[in-house]
Amino acid sequence: MSELAERFETHDPGEKQVAEKIRCDACPVMCYIADGRTGACDRYGNVGGRIVRMDPLTILDHAAETGGAVVPFVAEGEAWNGELVNTGRRFVTAIGAGTTYPDYKPAPFIVSQEVEGVDLVTVVTEGIFSYCGVKVKIDTDRHIGDETGIVRSQGEAIGHVTTGEYGSQMLSLGGVHHLTGGSKAEGRATCDALLNLCNRKPVELAIDGGATVIVEAGKAPVIDGKAEHRMRVGCGSATIGMFATQWRGLVDEVVVVDDHITGVVSEHQAGKVLGWEDTGIKIVGRRSTPGRYFKVSEPGLGWGGTTISDPLSILGDWNAKKGARPGLSLLMVSTTGEQFAYYELDDELKPVEKPFPERLQKSVGLIEENCEPALCTVLFIGGAGGSLRAGVTENPVNLTRSVQGLRTYVTVGGAPVYVWPGGGITLMVDVTRVPEGAFGYVPTPALVAPIEFTMRRDDYVRLGGYENEIRSVEDILAKGGEYLNPRRGTGAPVNNPWPPLAQLRRARANGAE
Ligand code: SF4
């Protein structure tokens, strides 16, 4: 049983002996917590009879941009030393902020900051996301499972294989149906996998009828025990287009083996334009357009994401009437340049493998060189259009309209997000841009993610915000908040812009109208 599952098991909100325990109200589980202990999610504890958020509130310092170096914690009651985080480029994230739950109260921190003459407000809270999941992009040509194939973690269904993208296999994991719509075990396994993926830990996923993949955000995928190194340079047809000139004069025919579009240079438009001679080659597959073939094999873990280990298996008989002749040279290569072989036709027009010639090494090397490293990308996707909006404004739909109208800028742990067009506030964020360990969970089950809303102060007041709750950064640093946890400063991730800057530019643009 996973650590997370054990906590689900051991938690009992209906415990009878609650006399010396105090209730945590930060989620619907309502743990009763004994002094010195933490609740089921480990995020809140009973410290001397008071509910305390156990992780520090994280404040990013964008001037330092140290890439994550953390300055020492500032204990409750101590003054902020101001050395690192006193630059005017601070951002109070929601990491460690606590939640708005129950939703009748304002968000834990509503922060004001004047930036380049504009008064901004950032509303900071840790959202509880029952409607959430991750989209996983796995850079590989290898077939890891059929579209709609079930993806499992700890034996439970937690998602499915979705539409493949260019050079990548895609998974859609989590979502409310797996979190809450199946068995308890399914919900727990889903929550566990999502939490680990979002916190950039490795997770082993097994696909029904397909491969076992270890996914870790920002790292190479491991497919059936083998680490993937390269993302393909392009499909077989694109590879022909890119490298046809490199091969001209060095070899008579080139076949780029690909599960999707296998390319043949002598027939391909690129080859024709360059004056490539016919070779009488025959590809076993479905011809789409000249020099582009679909379905030369079944999808698999072999050459170019096919099942092929012997590339000659996709060739039919060579036709002498169409240019085949003894001695004709043939290069066969995969879309990553990892597999390649060289052949010459014998007197009976059968290809015979020969030592790979020096003259072709450079072009194969160029394919490899043009391949990017294979990575796993994990995007957290969550719906913030629900009750947490009540912690921002007394009239929740105003927040939705403000986000949709680009007057409110949304971040997750200070990282920029993509907000889907249309109704609600459905956002996506690259978890590698969010400070490490930012995601949590509650056993309902649901994920907890930091979320910040930044806007002009006058806009905030106009949309029905809690004006009386607005505090300065200095005050927050010095006094903290309701959950009594310390504050810590950390250098902002180097590739994240200072969150309100985009908002500021928009505000200026609006003001100029
Ligand atoms: S699960 Fe966590 S947030 Fe929910 S009541 Fe228990 S300690 Fe509080």
Short mmCIF file of C-alpha atoms and ligand atoms in Angstrom, two decimals:
data_model
loop_
_atom_site.label_atom_id
_atom_site.label_comp_id
_atom_site.label_asym_id
_atom_site.label_seq_id
_atom_site.Cartn_x
_atom_site.Cartn_y
_atom_site.Cartn_z
CA MET A 1 0.00 0.00 0.00
CA SER A 2 1.37 3.44 -0.85
CA GLU A 3 2.12 6.00 1.83
CA LEU A 4 -0.81 8.03 0.58
CA ALA A 5 -3.18 5.07 0.64
CA GLU A 6 -2.16 4.32 4.22
CA ARG A 7 -3.13 7.81 5.21
CA PHE A 8 -6.49 7.37 3.54
CA GLU A 9 -6.92 4.16 5.49
CA THR A 10 -5.85 5.46 8.88
CA HIS A 11 -7.89 8.62 8.73
CA ASP A 12 -11.23 8.39 10.49
CA PRO A 13 -13.16 11.62 10.64
CA GLY A 14 -15.73 9.93 12.80
CA GLU A 15 -13.36 9.24 15.69
CA LYS A 16 -15.22 9.32 18.95
CA GLN A 17 -12.48 10.54 21.24
CA VAL A 18 -12.18 14.07 20.08
CA ALA A 19 -12.02 15.79 23.44
CA GLU A 20 -8.33 16.68 23.27
CA LYS A 21 -8.31 17.04 19.56
CA ILE A 22 -9.09 20.07 17.51
CA ARG A 23 -10.88 20.14 14.22
CA CYS A 24 -9.23 21.23 10.99
CA ASP A 25 -11.74 22.95 8.75
CA ALA A 26 -9.52 23.36 5.73
CA CYS A 27 -11.29 20.67 3.71
CA PRO A 28 -14.50 18.62 3.94
CA VAL A 29 -12.68 15.73 5.66
CA MET A 30 -12.64 17.76 8.92
CA CYS A 31 -9.89 15.84 10.72
CA TYR A 32 -9.74 15.93 14.49
CA ILE A 33 -6.05 16.33 15.23
CA ALA A 34 -4.31 15.58 18.53
CA ASP A 35 -1.66 17.95 19.86
CA GLY A 36 1.64 17.40 18.09
CA ARG A 37 0.03 15.43 15.25
CA THR A 38 -0.91 16.29 11.70
CA GLY A 39 -4.15 15.62 9.85
CA ALA A 40 -4.74 13.07 7.09
CA CYS A 41 -3.09 15.18 4.41
CA ASP A 42 -0.10 16.21 6.55
CA ARG A 43 -0.59 19.81 5.51
CA TYR A 44 -2.16 20.94 8.78
CA GLY A 45 -1.24 20.03 12.32
CA ASN A 46 -2.17 20.73 15.91
CA VAL A 47 0.61 22.80 17.42
CA GLY A 48 -0.13 23.70 21.02
CA GLY A 49 -3.86 23.61 20.47
CA ARG A 50 -3.91 25.68 17.27
CA ILE A 51 -4.31 24.57 13.68
CA VAL A 52 -1.10 25.37 11.83
CA ARG A 53 -0.25 25.02 8.16
CA MET A 54 2.85 22.83 8.36
CA ASP A 55 4.71 24.09 5.29
CA PRO A 56 6.01 27.65 5.09
CA LEU A 57 4.39 30.31 2.96
CA THR A 58 6.64 30.71 -0.09
CA ILE A 59 7.57 34.13 -1.40
CA LEU A 60 9.42 34.32 -4.68
CA ASP A 61 12.21 36.79 -5.17
CA HIS A 62 12.45 37.66 -8.82
CA ALA A 63 15.49 39.86 -8.43
CA ALA A 64 17.54 36.98 -7.08
CA GLU A 65 16.35 34.46 -9.69
CA THR A 66 18.60 31.92 -8.12
CA GLY A 67 16.72 29.08 -9.66
CA GLY A 68 15.33 27.82 -6.40
CA ALA A 69 17.89 28.60 -3.69
CA VAL A 70 15.96 28.98 -0.48
CA VAL A 71 16.84 31.47 2.22
CA PRO A 72 16.36 30.28 5.82
CA PHE A 73 12.84 30.09 7.16
CA VAL A 74 11.60 32.99 9.16
CA ALA A 75 10.03 31.67 12.30
CA GLU A 76 6.74 32.94 13.57
CA GLY A 77 7.22 36.17 15.47
CA GLU A 78 10.64 36.92 14.00
CA ALA A 79 11.16 39.92 11.81
CA TRP A 80 11.85 39.31 8.15
CA ASN A 81 15.52 40.10 7.65
CA GLY A 82 14.80 41.67 4.30
CA GLU A 83 18.16 40.71 2.82
CA LEU A 84 17.00 38.63 -0.08
CA VAL A 85 13.37 39.46 -0.38
CA ASN A 86 13.25 43.20 -0.30
CA THR A 87 13.74 44.12 -3.86
CA GLY A 88 10.36 45.25 -5.04
CA ARG A 89 10.21 42.10 -7.16
CA ARG A 90 8.55 39.84 -4.63
CA PHE A 91 5.61 37.61 -5.28
CA VAL A 92 3.61 35.99 -2.50
CA THR A 93 2.67 32.58 -3.88
CA ALA A 94 -0.13 30.40 -2.61
CA ILE A 95 2.33 27.65 -1.66
CA GLY A 96 1.72 27.15 2.06
CA ALA A 97 -0.99 29.82 2.11
CA GLY A 98 -3.85 27.60 3.23
CA THR A 99 -7.23 27.44 1.54
CA THR A 100 -10.35 29.53 1.35
CA TYR A 101 -12.33 26.46 2.46
CA PRO A 102 -15.04 26.72 3.75
CA ASP A 103 -15.73 29.19 1.04
CA TYR A 104 -17.63 31.87 2.89
CA LYS A 105 -14.40 33.53 4.01
CA PRO A 106 -11.86 35.60 2.12
CA ALA A 107 -8.69 34.00 0.71
CA PRO A 108 -5.85 33.52 3.21
CA PHE A 109 -3.79 36.36 1.71
CA ILE A 110 -4.88 39.33 -0.33
CA VAL A 111 -1.70 41.20 -1.08
CA SER A 112 -1.23 44.70 -2.39
CA GLN A 113 1.88 45.87 -4.12
CA GLU A 114 2.62 49.01 -6.07
CA VAL A 115 4.62 48.20 -9.14
CA GLU A 116 5.92 50.86 -11.49
CA GLY A 117 3.22 53.20 -10.34
CA VAL A 118 0.32 50.73 -10.59
CA ASP A 119 -1.44 49.44 -7.50
CA LEU A 120 -1.88 45.69 -7.89
CA VAL A 121 -3.65 43.15 -5.76
CA THR A 122 -2.84 39.44 -5.68
CA VAL A 123 -5.35 37.05 -4.13
CA VAL A 124 -3.58 33.96 -2.88
CA THR A 125 -5.06 30.60 -1.94
CA GLU A 126 -4.46 26.89 -2.17
CA GLY A 127 -7.28 25.52 -4.28
CA ILE A 128 -8.82 22.10 -3.68
CA PHE A 129 -9.32 20.62 -7.13
CA SER A 130 -11.77 17.75 -7.46
CA TYR A 131 -11.93 18.48 -11.17
CA CYS A 132 -8.32 18.07 -12.20
CA GLY A 133 -5.88 15.83 -13.96
CA VAL A 134 -2.70 15.88 -15.95
CA LYS A 135 -1.93 15.74 -19.62
CA VAL A 136 1.31 13.85 -20.23
CA LYS A 137 3.41 14.21 -23.36
CA ILE A 138 5.93 11.43 -23.87
CA ASP A 139 8.47 12.16 -26.56
CA THR A 140 8.82 8.86 -28.36
CA ASP A 141 7.93 7.21 -31.63
CA ARG A 142 7.50 3.91 -29.92
CA HIS A 143 3.99 2.54 -29.64
CA ILE A 144 3.06 2.54 -25.97
CA GLY A 145 -0.61 1.63 -26.40
CA ASP A 146 -3.65 2.14 -28.58
CA GLU A 147 -5.62 5.37 -28.42
CA THR A 148 -8.24 5.07 -25.65
CA GLY A 149 -6.15 2.29 -24.06
CA ILE A 150 -6.55 2.28 -20.26
CA VAL A 151 -3.60 3.60 -18.25
CA ARG A 152 -3.11 2.04 -14.82
CA SER A 153 -1.20 2.89 -11.68
CA GLN A 154 -1.02 0.45 -8.78
CA GLY A 155 -3.30 -1.74 -10.93
CA GLU A 156 -6.11 0.84 -10.99
CA ALA A 157 -7.44 2.66 -14.06
CA ILE A 158 -6.35 6.30 -13.77
CA GLY A 159 -6.68 7.55 -17.35
CA HIS A 160 -6.22 6.67 -20.99
CA VAL A 161 -4.01 7.05 -24.03
CA THR A 162 -5.21 9.98 -26.07
CA THR A 163 -4.47 11.37 -29.54
CA GLY A 164 -0.78 11.13 -30.42
CA GLU A 165 1.02 14.32 -31.35
CA TYR A 166 3.99 15.03 -33.61
CA GLY A 167 6.74 12.79 -32.27
CA SER A 168 5.00 12.23 -28.96
CA GLN A 169 2.54 9.88 -27.33
CA MET A 170 -0.05 11.54 -25.13
CA LEU A 171 -1.84 10.44 -21.97
CA SER A 172 -4.84 11.97 -20.29
CA LEU A 173 -4.81 11.06 -16.60
CA GLY A 174 -7.05 11.76 -13.65
CA GLY A 175 -10.19 13.80 -13.96
CA VAL A 176 -13.24 13.72 -11.78
CA HIS A 177 -14.49 10.34 -13.01
CA HIS A 178 -11.35 8.50 -11.91
CA LEU A 179 -10.98 10.56 -8.73
CA THR A 180 -14.54 10.24 -7.50
CA GLY A 181 -16.59 8.17 -9.92
CA GLY A 182 -15.02 4.73 -9.45
CA SER A 183 -14.03 2.60 -6.47
CA LYS A 184 -12.18 4.02 -3.46
CA ALA A 185 -9.02 2.26 -4.60
CA GLU A 186 -9.30 3.86 -8.03
CA GLY A 187 -9.71 7.31 -6.50
CA ARG A 188 -6.73 6.83 -4.22
CA ALA A 189 -4.45 5.46 -6.93
CA THR A 190 -5.47 8.32 -9.22
CA CYS A 191 -4.84 10.94 -6.55
CA ASP A 192 -1.51 9.34 -5.64
CA ALA A 193 -0.31 9.26 -9.26
CA LEU A 194 -1.44 12.83 -9.98
CA LEU A 195 0.20 14.15 -6.84
CA ASN A 196 3.51 12.48 -7.63
CA LEU A 197 3.45 13.52 -11.27
CA CYS A 198 2.69 17.15 -10.34
CA ASN A 199 5.46 17.13 -7.74
CA ARG A 200 7.83 15.84 -10.45
CA LYS A 201 8.33 12.38 -8.98
CA PRO A 202 8.63 9.26 -11.16
CA VAL A 203 5.43 7.25 -11.60
CA GLU A 204 5.18 3.84 -13.24
CA LEU A 205 2.20 3.56 -15.57
CA ALA A 206 1.03 0.36 -17.26
CA ILE A 207 -1.06 0.61 -20.42
CA ASP A 208 -3.54 -2.18 -21.18
CA GLY A 209 -2.23 -4.08 -24.20
CA GLY A 210 0.77 -1.78 -24.39
CA ALA A 211 3.92 -0.78 -22.60
CA THR A 212 4.94 0.07 -19.06
CA VAL A 213 6.24 3.62 -18.91
CA ILE A 214 8.00 5.47 -16.12
CA VAL A 215 6.99 9.10 -16.37
CA GLU A 216 8.81 11.89 -14.54
CA ALA A 217 8.26 15.51 -15.54
CA GLY A 218 11.29 16.96 -17.28
CA LYS A 219 13.05 13.58 -17.55
CA ALA A 220 13.38 11.01 -20.32
CA PRO A 221 10.61 8.40 -20.43
CA VAL A 222 11.55 4.81 -19.62
CA ILE A 223 9.57 2.46 -21.84
CA ASP A 224 9.50 -1.22 -20.92
CA GLY A 225 12.69 -0.69 -18.94
CA LYS A 226 14.55 1.20 -21.69
CA ALA A 227 15.27 4.90 -21.39
CA GLU A 228 14.26 6.86 -24.49
CA HIS A 229 17.00 9.22 -25.60
CA ARG A 230 15.79 11.08 -28.64
CA MET A 231 12.63 12.55 -30.03
CA ARG A 232 12.34 11.91 -33.75
CA VAL A 233 13.52 14.57 -36.17
CA GLY A 234 10.16 14.43 -37.96
CA CYS A 235 7.99 11.88 -39.75
CA GLY A 236 9.58 9.83 -42.51
CA SER A 237 8.34 12.22 -45.17
CA ALA A 238 9.62 15.29 -43.31
CA THR A 239 13.00 13.60 -42.83
CA ILE A 240 13.23 13.04 -46.58
CA GLY A 241 12.33 16.69 -47.14
CA MET A 242 14.98 17.90 -44.72
CA PHE A 243 17.87 15.71 -45.80
CA ALA A 244 17.31 14.84 -49.49
CA THR A 245 20.05 17.25 -50.58
CA GLN A 246 22.54 15.70 -48.11
CA TRP A 247 22.05 12.26 -49.68
CA ARG A 248 22.14 13.40 -53.31
CA GLY A 249 25.10 11.84 -55.09
CA LEU A 250 26.02 9.61 -52.12
CA VAL A 251 23.40 6.86 -52.42
CA ASP A 252 20.80 5.80 -55.01
CA GLU A 253 17.82 5.33 -52.70
CA VAL A 254 16.85 6.26 -49.14
CA VAL A 255 13.94 4.90 -47.13
CA VAL A 256 13.05 6.54 -43.81
CA VAL A 257 11.06 3.98 -41.82
CA ASP A 258 8.21 5.45 -39.80
CA ASP A 259 5.04 4.01 -38.35
CA HIS A 260 3.05 6.97 -39.60
CA ILE A 261 4.56 8.11 -42.91
CA THR A 262 7.45 6.15 -44.37
CA GLY A 263 9.40 8.21 -46.90
CA VAL A 264 11.12 7.09 -50.11
CA VAL A 265 13.42 9.69 -51.60
CA SER A 266 13.36 8.68 -55.28
CA GLU A 267 9.55 8.96 -55.38
CA HIS A 268 9.12 11.82 -52.91
CA GLN A 269 8.41 15.32 -54.13
CA ALA A 270 11.73 16.49 -52.65
CA GLY A 271 13.60 13.80 -54.59
CA LYS A 272 11.76 14.59 -57.79
CA VAL A 273 12.56 18.29 -57.55
CA LEU A 274 16.24 17.41 -57.04
CA GLY A 275 16.20 15.08 -60.09
CA TRP A 276 16.49 11.78 -58.21
CA GLU A 277 16.40 8.75 -60.58
CA ASP A 278 13.72 6.04 -60.31
CA THR A 279 14.99 2.91 -58.57
CA GLY A 280 12.20 0.37 -59.08
CA ILE A 281 11.73 0.07 -55.32
CA LYS A 282 8.48 -1.41 -53.99
CA ILE A 283 7.22 -0.55 -50.50
CA VAL A 284 4.74 -2.83 -48.79
CA GLY A 285 2.26 -0.34 -47.39
CA ARG A 286 -0.53 2.01 -48.33
CA ARG A 287 0.68 4.70 -50.72
CA SER A 288 -0.64 8.12 -49.81
CA THR A 289 1.15 10.44 -52.23
CA PRO A 290 4.36 9.73 -54.19
CA GLY A 291 7.12 8.65 -51.79
CA ARG A 292 4.85 8.69 -48.72
CA TYR A 293 3.50 5.41 -47.35
CA PHE A 294 1.15 4.69 -44.48
CA LYS A 295 0.92 1.45 -42.49
CA VAL A 296 4.14 -0.26 -43.55
CA SER A 297 3.82 -2.26 -40.34
CA GLU A 298 1.93 -2.41 -37.09
CA PRO A 299 2.87 0.10 -34.38
CA GLY A 300 5.49 -1.21 -31.99
CA LEU A 301 8.82 -0.69 -30.29
CA GLY A 302 11.02 -1.22 -33.37
CA TRP A 303 12.31 1.01 -36.17
CA GLY A 304 10.44 4.33 -36.32
CA GLY A 305 7.72 3.16 -33.91
CA THR A 306 6.91 0.08 -35.99
CA THR A 307 7.28 -3.58 -35.02
CA ILE A 308 10.11 -3.87 -37.52
CA SER A 309 13.53 -5.17 -36.52
CA ASP A 310 14.52 -6.05 -40.11
CA PRO A 311 13.78 -3.03 -42.35
CA LEU A 312 13.90 -5.17 -45.49
CA SER A 313 10.57 -6.65 -44.39
CA ILE A 314 8.78 -3.57 -45.75
CA LEU A 315 10.25 -3.97 -49.24
CA GLY A 316 8.66 -5.92 -52.11
CA ASP A 317 10.43 -7.05 -55.27
CA TRP A 318 12.60 -4.57 -57.11
CA ASN A 319 11.48 -3.78 -60.66
CA ALA A 320 14.23 -3.71 -63.28
CA LYS A 321 11.89 -2.00 -65.77
CA LYS A 322 11.59 0.92 -63.39
CA GLY A 323 15.28 1.41 -62.68
CA ALA A 324 16.42 -1.42 -60.39
CA ARG A 325 19.88 -2.73 -61.28
CA PRO A 326 22.66 -4.74 -59.67
CA GLY A 327 24.86 -2.57 -57.47
CA LEU A 328 22.11 -0.01 -56.74
CA SER A 329 22.77 1.39 -53.26
CA LEU A 330 20.14 1.78 -50.54
CA LEU A 331 20.15 3.53 -47.17
CA MET A 332 17.45 2.61 -44.68
CA VAL A 333 17.21 4.74 -41.58
CA SER A 334 14.75 5.39 -38.74
CA THR A 335 13.25 8.75 -37.84
CA THR A 336 15.68 9.25 -34.95
CA GLY A 337 18.75 8.06 -36.85
CA GLU A 338 19.25 5.45 -34.11
CA GLN A 339 18.77 2.56 -36.53
CA PHE A 340 20.35 2.58 -39.96
CA ALA A 341 21.63 0.06 -42.48
CA TYR A 342 23.21 0.08 -45.93
CA TYR A 343 22.47 -2.37 -48.77
CA GLU A 344 23.40 -2.99 -52.39
CA LEU A 345 21.32 -4.98 -54.88
CA ASP A 346 22.95 -8.22 -56.03
CA ASP A 347 22.63 -9.71 -59.51
CA GLU A 348 19.17 -11.01 -58.68
CA LEU A 349 18.09 -7.58 -57.45
CA LYS A 350 18.05 -8.69 -53.83
CA PRO A 351 19.35 -6.19 -51.27
CA VAL A 352 22.44 -7.41 -49.44
CA GLU A 353 23.64 -5.64 -46.31
CA LYS A 354 27.11 -4.15 -46.58
CA PRO A 355 29.35 -2.36 -44.08
CA PHE A 356 28.00 1.10 -43.46
CA PRO A 357 29.95 3.48 -45.70
CA GLU A 358 31.84 6.42 -44.27
CA ARG A 359 30.27 8.78 -46.83
CA LEU A 360 26.81 8.32 -45.28
CA GLN A 361 27.87 8.64 -41.64
CA LYS A 362 27.55 12.40 -41.70
CA SER A 363 23.94 12.43 -42.90
CA VAL A 364 22.85 9.83 -40.36
CA GLY A 365 24.70 11.81 -37.71
CA LEU A 366 22.84 14.92 -38.85
CA ILE A 367 19.49 13.21 -38.27
CA GLU A 368 20.58 12.29 -34.75
CA GLU A 369 21.92 15.77 -34.16
CA ASN A 370 18.60 17.29 -35.16
CA CYS A 371 16.66 15.14 -32.73
CA GLU A 372 15.77 16.86 -29.48
CA PRO A 373 16.18 15.01 -26.19
CA ALA A 374 13.15 12.88 -25.38
CA LEU A 375 11.31 14.21 -22.33
CA CYS A 376 8.14 13.68 -20.36
CA THR A 377 6.05 16.82 -20.03
CA VAL A 378 3.36 16.99 -17.38
CA LEU A 379 0.70 19.70 -17.51
CA PHE A 380 -1.62 20.04 -14.53
CA ILE A 381 -5.13 20.91 -15.68
CA GLY A 382 -7.69 22.08 -13.18
CA GLY A 383 -11.01 23.84 -12.96
CA ALA A 384 -10.83 26.93 -10.76
CA GLY A 385 -14.29 28.12 -11.70
CA GLY A 386 -15.96 26.74 -8.59
CA SER A 387 -16.29 27.78 -4.99
CA LEU A 388 -12.74 29.05 -4.44
CA ARG A 389 -13.84 32.13 -6.37
CA ALA A 390 -15.88 33.10 -3.33
CA GLY A 391 -12.61 33.64 -1.47
CA VAL A 392 -11.69 36.27 -4.04
CA THR A 393 -14.96 38.15 -4.43
CA GLU A 394 -18.44 38.17 -3.01
CA ASN A 395 -19.79 37.82 -6.54
CA PRO A 396 -17.86 34.83 -7.98
CA VAL A 397 -18.89 35.22 -11.62
CA ASN A 398 -17.14 38.59 -11.64
CA LEU A 399 -13.82 36.81 -11.17
CA THR A 400 -14.56 34.46 -14.06
CA ARG A 401 -15.42 37.41 -16.29
CA SER A 402 -12.33 39.30 -15.18
CA VAL A 403 -10.07 36.31 -15.99
CA GLN A 404 -11.79 35.79 -19.33
CA GLY A 405 -11.53 39.52 -20.05
CA LEU A 406 -7.76 39.37 -19.36
CA ARG A 407 -8.06 41.87 -16.51
CA THR A 408 -7.02 39.22 -13.99
CA TYR A 409 -3.80 37.29 -14.46
CA VAL A 410 -3.73 33.75 -13.08
CA THR A 411 -0.63 31.95 -11.83
CA VAL A 412 0.04 28.65 -10.10
CA GLY A 413 2.84 29.00 -7.57
CA GLY A 414 3.96 32.05 -9.54
CA ALA A 415 4.15 30.10 -12.83
CA PRO A 416 2.24 31.36 -15.86
CA VAL A 417 -0.81 29.33 -16.88
CA TYR A 418 -2.87 28.85 -20.01
CA VAL A 419 -6.54 29.57 -19.37
CA TRP A 420 -8.88 27.79 -21.76
CA PRO A 421 -11.23 30.00 -23.73
CA GLY A 422 -14.93 29.53 -23.11
CA GLY A 423 -16.75 29.23 -19.83
CA GLY A 424 -15.25 28.75 -16.38
CA ILE A 425 -11.61 29.06 -15.35
CA THR A 426 -9.98 25.93 -16.71
CA LEU A 427 -6.23 26.31 -16.56
CA MET A 428 -3.15 24.35 -17.50
CA VAL A 429 0.36 24.75 -16.13
CA ASP A 430 3.69 23.06 -16.80
CA VAL A 431 4.56 21.49 -13.44
CA THR A 432 8.29 22.01 -14.01
CA ARG A 433 7.70 25.78 -13.81
CA VAL A 434 6.00 25.48 -10.42
CA PRO A 435 8.31 25.42 -7.35
CA GLU A 436 8.98 21.86 -6.20
CA GLY A 437 6.61 20.26 -3.73
CA ALA A 438 3.91 22.85 -4.38
CA PHE A 439 1.08 20.34 -4.86
CA GLY A 440 -0.74 18.56 -2.06
CA TYR A 441 -3.86 16.48 -1.68
CA VAL A 442 -6.83 15.90 0.55
CA PRO A 443 -8.36 12.46 0.99
CA THR A 444 -11.76 13.36 -0.48
CA PRO A 445 -9.77 12.65 -2.84
CA ALA A 446 -8.65 15.81 -4.60
CA LEU A 447 -5.43 17.62 -5.40
CA VAL A 448 -4.43 20.87 -3.75
CA ALA A 449 -2.69 23.37 -5.98
CA PRO A 450 -1.52 26.90 -5.30
CA ILE A 451 -3.35 29.57 -7.28
CA GLU A 452 -2.94 33.34 -7.40
CA PHE A 453 -5.10 35.98 -9.08
CA THR A 454 -3.43 39.32 -9.81
CA MET A 455 -5.25 42.43 -10.98
CA ARG A 456 -5.36 46.20 -10.58
CA ARG A 457 -6.58 47.25 -7.17
CA ASP A 458 -9.39 49.34 -8.62
CA ASP A 459 -10.50 46.35 -10.72
CA TYR A 460 -10.44 44.21 -7.59
CA VAL A 461 -12.65 46.60 -5.70
CA ARG A 462 -14.98 46.88 -8.69
CA LEU A 463 -15.48 43.12 -8.95
CA GLY A 464 -16.58 42.92 -5.33
CA GLY A 465 -13.25 41.99 -3.72
CA TYR A 466 -12.58 41.98 0.01
CA GLU A 467 -11.03 45.41 0.20
CA ASN A 468 -10.73 45.37 3.99
CA GLU A 469 -8.60 42.22 3.84
CA ILE A 470 -5.91 43.71 1.61
CA ARG A 471 -2.48 43.67 3.25
CA SER A 472 0.98 44.80 2.23
CA VAL A 473 3.74 42.31 1.46
CA GLU A 474 5.71 43.70 4.40
CA ASP A 475 2.85 43.04 6.78
CA ILE A 476 2.50 39.47 5.53
CA LEU A 477 6.22 38.87 5.86
CA ALA A 478 6.23 40.23 9.38
CA LYS A 479 3.02 38.74 10.75
CA GLY A 480 2.05 35.81 8.53
CA GLY A 481 -1.55 34.74 8.51
CA GLU A 482 -4.31 32.74 10.11
CA TYR A 483 -2.45 29.44 9.83
CA LEU A 484 0.57 30.65 11.80
CA ASN A 485 3.19 29.12 9.55
CA PRO A 486 6.58 30.70 8.89
CA ARG A 487 7.44 32.46 5.66
CA ARG A 488 10.35 31.62 3.43
CA GLY A 489 11.94 33.37 0.52
CA THR A 490 13.17 31.55 -2.51
CA GLY A 491 14.74 32.62 -5.77
CA ALA A 492 12.16 32.53 -8.54
CA PRO A 493 12.63 29.90 -11.24
CA VAL A 494 14.80 31.55 -13.87
CA ASN A 495 12.41 30.95 -16.77
CA ASN A 496 9.32 32.40 -15.06
CA PRO A 497 8.61 36.06 -15.63
CA TRP A 498 7.59 38.08 -12.66
CA PRO A 499 3.89 37.21 -12.66
CA PRO A 500 2.25 40.64 -12.49
CA LEU A 501 4.34 42.07 -15.32
CA ALA A 502 2.03 40.78 -18.00
CA GLN A 503 -0.92 42.06 -16.02
CA LEU A 504 0.77 45.40 -15.62
CA ARG A 505 1.30 45.74 -19.33
CA ARG A 506 -2.35 44.93 -19.93
CA ALA A 507 -3.38 47.42 -17.28
CA ARG A 508 -1.28 50.08 -18.96
CA ALA A 509 -2.74 49.21 -22.34
CA ASN A 510 -6.25 49.45 -20.92
CA GLY A 511 -5.42 52.74 -19.24
CA ALA A 512 -4.19 54.14 -22.53
CA GLU A 513 -7.46 53.42 -24.24
S1 SF4 B 1 -7.31 16.32 5.27
FE1 SF4 B 1 -5.88 17.98 5.68
S2 SF4 B 1 -6.99 19.84 5.09
FE2 SF4 B 1 -8.51 18.21 5.26
S3 SF4 B 1 -9.27 18.40 7.35
FE3 SF4 B 1 -7.61 16.88 7.40
S4 SF4 B 1 -5.77 18.06 7.91
FE4 SF4 B 1 -7.35 19.53 7.30
#
